[in-house]
Amino acid sequence: MSQTKAEKVLGKRGAEQPRQRGNDIESNFGPFAPVKTDGWDTATSEEQKRLERLCGDLLSRLPADRAYLHRNEHFEYLVQGLSRLPGGYASLDASRPWILFWILHALELLGAFKKGPLRDQDANRISGFLNRCQS
């Protein structure tokens, strides 16, 4: 059996975890709850609240079988982004450290690191990339 891209990059332990949960929104993230804030109302925090209400309204109207997280597809897409981003990201070259952050954060939300951190070779590759971004 050949390894998936995710298994090659994260190792078997990282790739297995996302397949163990259900794919409905609540089993992945629990009931929809607003993001905690620091209590300072800003234009950004007000927009965040508005978006959360909008998403909550939308999710509450969907039948459970429609609010479906395609966990494996998200996982594979994110892992692929650790090695190579699609061509449409070329104009975002200066944003690559942020894109890396959001990819790793999304993988964490999907449970990719529950059984352990990145393999040393991948952690070294990522830290090497970030070091090159500083020069």
mmCIF file of C-alpha atoms in Angstrom:
data_model
loop_
_atom_site.group_PDB
_atom_site.id
_atom_site.type_symbol
_atom_site.label_atom_id
_atom_site.label_comp_id
_atom_site.label_asym_id
_atom_site.label_seq_id
_atom_site.Cartn_x
_atom_site.Cartn_y
_atom_site.Cartn_z
ATOM 1 C CA MET A 1 0.000 0.000 0.000
ATOM 2 C CA SER A 2 1.518 3.335 -1.045
ATOM 3 C CA GLN A 3 1.664 6.288 1.295
ATOM 4 C CA THR A 4 -0.490 9.359 0.732
ATOM 5 C CA LYS A 5 1.195 12.749 0.462
ATOM 6 C CA ALA A 6 -0.015 13.513 3.999
ATOM 7 C CA GLU A 7 1.589 10.357 5.372
ATOM 8 C CA LYS A 8 4.868 11.181 3.621
ATOM 9 C CA VAL A 9 5.004 14.706 5.036
ATOM 10 C CA LEU A 10 3.517 14.196 8.504
ATOM 11 C CA GLY A 11 4.283 10.533 9.010
ATOM 12 C CA LYS A 12 1.736 7.816 9.653
ATOM 13 C CA ARG A 13 0.816 9.151 13.098
ATOM 14 C CA GLY A 14 -0.201 12.581 11.790
ATOM 15 C CA ALA A 15 -2.125 11.238 8.823
ATOM 16 C CA GLU A 16 -4.177 8.749 10.828
ATOM 17 C CA GLN A 17 -5.770 11.158 13.284
ATOM 18 C CA PRO A 18 -8.038 13.116 10.916
ATOM 19 C CA ARG A 19 -9.674 9.909 9.695
ATOM 20 C CA GLN A 20 -10.735 8.909 13.222
ATOM 21 C CA ARG A 21 -13.346 11.613 13.826
ATOM 22 C CA GLY A 22 -16.756 11.976 12.284
ATOM 23 C CA ASN A 23 -17.252 14.436 9.490
ATOM 24 C CA ASP A 24 -20.174 16.470 10.817
ATOM 25 C CA ILE A 25 -19.396 19.942 12.138
ATOM 26 C CA GLU A 26 -20.273 19.241 15.794
ATOM 27 C CA SER A 27 -18.149 16.088 16.125
ATOM 28 C CA ASN A 28 -15.209 18.024 14.701
ATOM 29 C CA PHE A 29 -15.532 21.322 16.514
ATOM 30 C CA GLY A 30 -18.370 20.983 19.040
ATOM 31 C CA PRO A 31 -21.368 23.294 19.085
ATOM 32 C CA PHE A 32 -20.798 26.595 17.348
ATOM 33 C CA ALA A 33 -19.532 29.116 19.887
ATOM 34 C CA PRO A 34 -18.241 32.648 19.397
ATOM 35 C CA VAL A 35 -14.503 33.190 19.449
ATOM 36 C CA LYS A 36 -13.247 34.607 22.747
ATOM 37 C CA THR A 37 -11.979 38.149 22.465
ATOM 38 C CA ASP A 38 -10.030 40.547 24.629
ATOM 39 C CA GLY A 39 -13.158 42.650 25.221
ATOM 40 C CA TRP A 40 -12.021 45.627 23.143
ATOM 41 C CA ASP A 41 -14.582 46.487 20.486
ATOM 42 C CA THR A 42 -12.931 47.387 17.202
ATOM 43 C CA ALA A 43 -14.108 47.380 13.605
ATOM 44 C CA THR A 44 -12.401 44.004 13.218
ATOM 45 C CA SER A 45 -14.005 42.462 16.316
ATOM 46 C CA GLU A 46 -17.427 43.765 15.265
ATOM 47 C CA GLU A 47 -16.944 42.210 11.818
ATOM 48 C CA GLN A 48 -15.867 38.960 13.511
ATOM 49 C CA LYS A 49 -19.081 38.937 15.573
ATOM 50 C CA ARG A 50 -21.169 39.641 12.483
ATOM 51 C CA LEU A 51 -19.493 36.814 10.569
ATOM 52 C CA GLU A 52 -19.920 34.401 13.490
ATOM 53 C CA ARG A 53 -23.649 35.212 13.667
ATOM 54 C CA LEU A 54 -23.956 34.720 9.921
ATOM 55 C CA CYS A 55 -22.135 31.355 10.034
ATOM 56 C CA GLY A 56 -24.103 30.243 13.089
ATOM 57 C CA ASP A 57 -27.398 31.096 11.384
ATOM 58 C CA LEU A 58 -26.364 29.255 8.245
ATOM 59 C CA LEU A 59 -25.161 26.155 10.081
ATOM 60 C CA SER A 60 -28.251 26.017 12.300
ATOM 61 C CA ARG A 61 -30.519 25.903 9.225
ATOM 62 C CA LEU A 62 -28.657 23.066 7.532
ATOM 63 C CA PRO A 63 -29.637 19.452 8.183
ATOM 64 C CA ALA A 64 -26.866 17.553 9.966
ATOM 65 C CA ASP A 65 -25.996 15.582 6.852
ATOM 66 C CA ARG A 66 -25.457 18.816 4.867
ATOM 67 C CA ALA A 67 -23.035 20.437 7.312
ATOM 68 C CA TYR A 68 -20.299 18.027 6.352
ATOM 69 C CA LEU A 69 -16.565 18.517 6.733
ATOM 70 C CA HIS A 70 -14.604 16.739 4.034
ATOM 71 C CA ARG A 71 -11.804 16.125 6.519
ATOM 72 C CA ASN A 72 -9.536 13.952 4.379
ATOM 73 C CA GLU A 73 -9.747 16.288 1.389
ATOM 74 C CA HIS A 74 -8.958 19.326 3.567
ATOM 75 C CA PHE A 75 -6.116 17.449 5.209
ATOM 76 C CA GLU A 76 -4.567 16.369 1.899
ATOM 77 C CA TYR A 77 -4.882 19.892 0.439
ATOM 78 C CA LEU A 78 -3.201 21.459 3.476
ATOM 79 C CA VAL A 79 -0.356 18.944 3.525
ATOM 80 C CA GLN A 80 0.214 19.542 -0.180
ATOM 81 C CA GLY A 81 0.502 23.250 0.639
ATOM 82 C CA LEU A 82 3.403 22.496 2.961
ATOM 83 C CA SER A 83 5.419 21.376 -0.048
ATOM 84 C CA ARG A 84 4.053 23.432 -2.914
ATOM 85 C CA LEU A 85 1.332 26.037 -3.232
ATOM 86 C CA PRO A 86 -0.889 26.216 -6.301
ATOM 87 C CA GLY A 87 0.087 28.731 -9.000
ATOM 88 C CA GLY A 88 -2.592 31.190 -7.900
ATOM 89 C CA TYR A 89 -0.546 31.895 -4.777
ATOM 90 C CA ALA A 90 2.450 33.222 -6.757
ATOM 91 C CA SER A 91 1.392 36.839 -6.236
ATOM 92 C CA LEU A 92 1.363 36.241 -2.480
ATOM 93 C CA ASP A 93 5.073 35.478 -2.262
ATOM 94 C CA ALA A 94 5.654 37.940 0.603
ATOM 95 C CA SER A 95 2.785 36.320 2.532
ATOM 96 C CA ARG A 96 4.238 32.815 2.472
ATOM 97 C CA PRO A 97 5.139 32.803 6.201
ATOM 98 C CA TRP A 98 1.526 33.704 7.030
ATOM 99 C CA ILE A 99 0.212 31.090 4.635
ATOM 100 C CA LEU A 100 2.465 28.526 6.335
ATOM 101 C CA PHE A 101 1.109 29.597 9.724
ATOM 102 C CA TRP A 102 -2.502 29.175 8.569
ATOM 103 C CA ILE A 103 -1.774 25.794 6.993
ATOM 104 C CA LEU A 104 -0.207 24.517 10.224
ATOM 105 C CA HIS A 105 -3.032 26.020 12.284
ATOM 106 C CA ALA A 106 -5.663 24.349 10.088
ATOM 107 C CA LEU A 107 -3.829 21.025 10.403
ATOM 108 C CA GLU A 108 -3.836 21.456 14.173
ATOM 109 C CA LEU A 109 -7.592 22.128 14.135
ATOM 110 C CA LEU A 110 -8.071 18.951 12.107
ATOM 111 C CA GLY A 111 -6.196 17.012 14.798
ATOM 112 C CA ALA A 112 -3.088 16.212 12.766
ATOM 113 C CA PHE A 113 -0.751 16.677 15.734
ATOM 114 C CA LYS A 114 -2.767 14.802 18.406
ATOM 115 C CA LYS A 115 -0.414 11.812 18.363
ATOM 116 C CA GLY A 116 2.757 13.868 18.150
ATOM 117 C CA PRO A 117 4.457 16.833 16.540
ATOM 118 C CA LEU A 118 5.837 17.063 13.031
ATOM 119 C CA ARG A 119 8.638 14.688 12.183
ATOM 120 C CA ASP A 120 12.074 16.241 12.728
ATOM 121 C CA GLN A 121 12.864 16.411 9.011
ATOM 122 C CA ASP A 122 9.627 18.303 8.313
ATOM 123 C CA ALA A 123 10.078 20.632 11.277
ATOM 124 C CA ASN A 124 13.637 21.358 10.060
ATOM 125 C CA ARG A 125 12.407 22.004 6.521
ATOM 126 C CA ILE A 126 9.730 24.425 7.797
ATOM 127 C CA SER A 127 12.103 26.265 10.135
ATOM 128 C CA GLY A 128 14.680 26.452 7.307
ATOM 129 C CA PHE A 129 12.040 28.024 5.054
ATOM 130 C CA LEU A 130 11.172 30.594 7.734
ATOM 131 C CA ASN A 131 14.877 31.393 8.260
ATOM 132 C CA ARG A 132 15.273 32.019 4.515
ATOM 133 C CA CYS A 133 12.287 34.377 4.631
ATOM 134 C CA GLN A 134 14.137 36.557 7.156
ATOM 135 C CA SER A 135 17.201 37.099 4.974
#
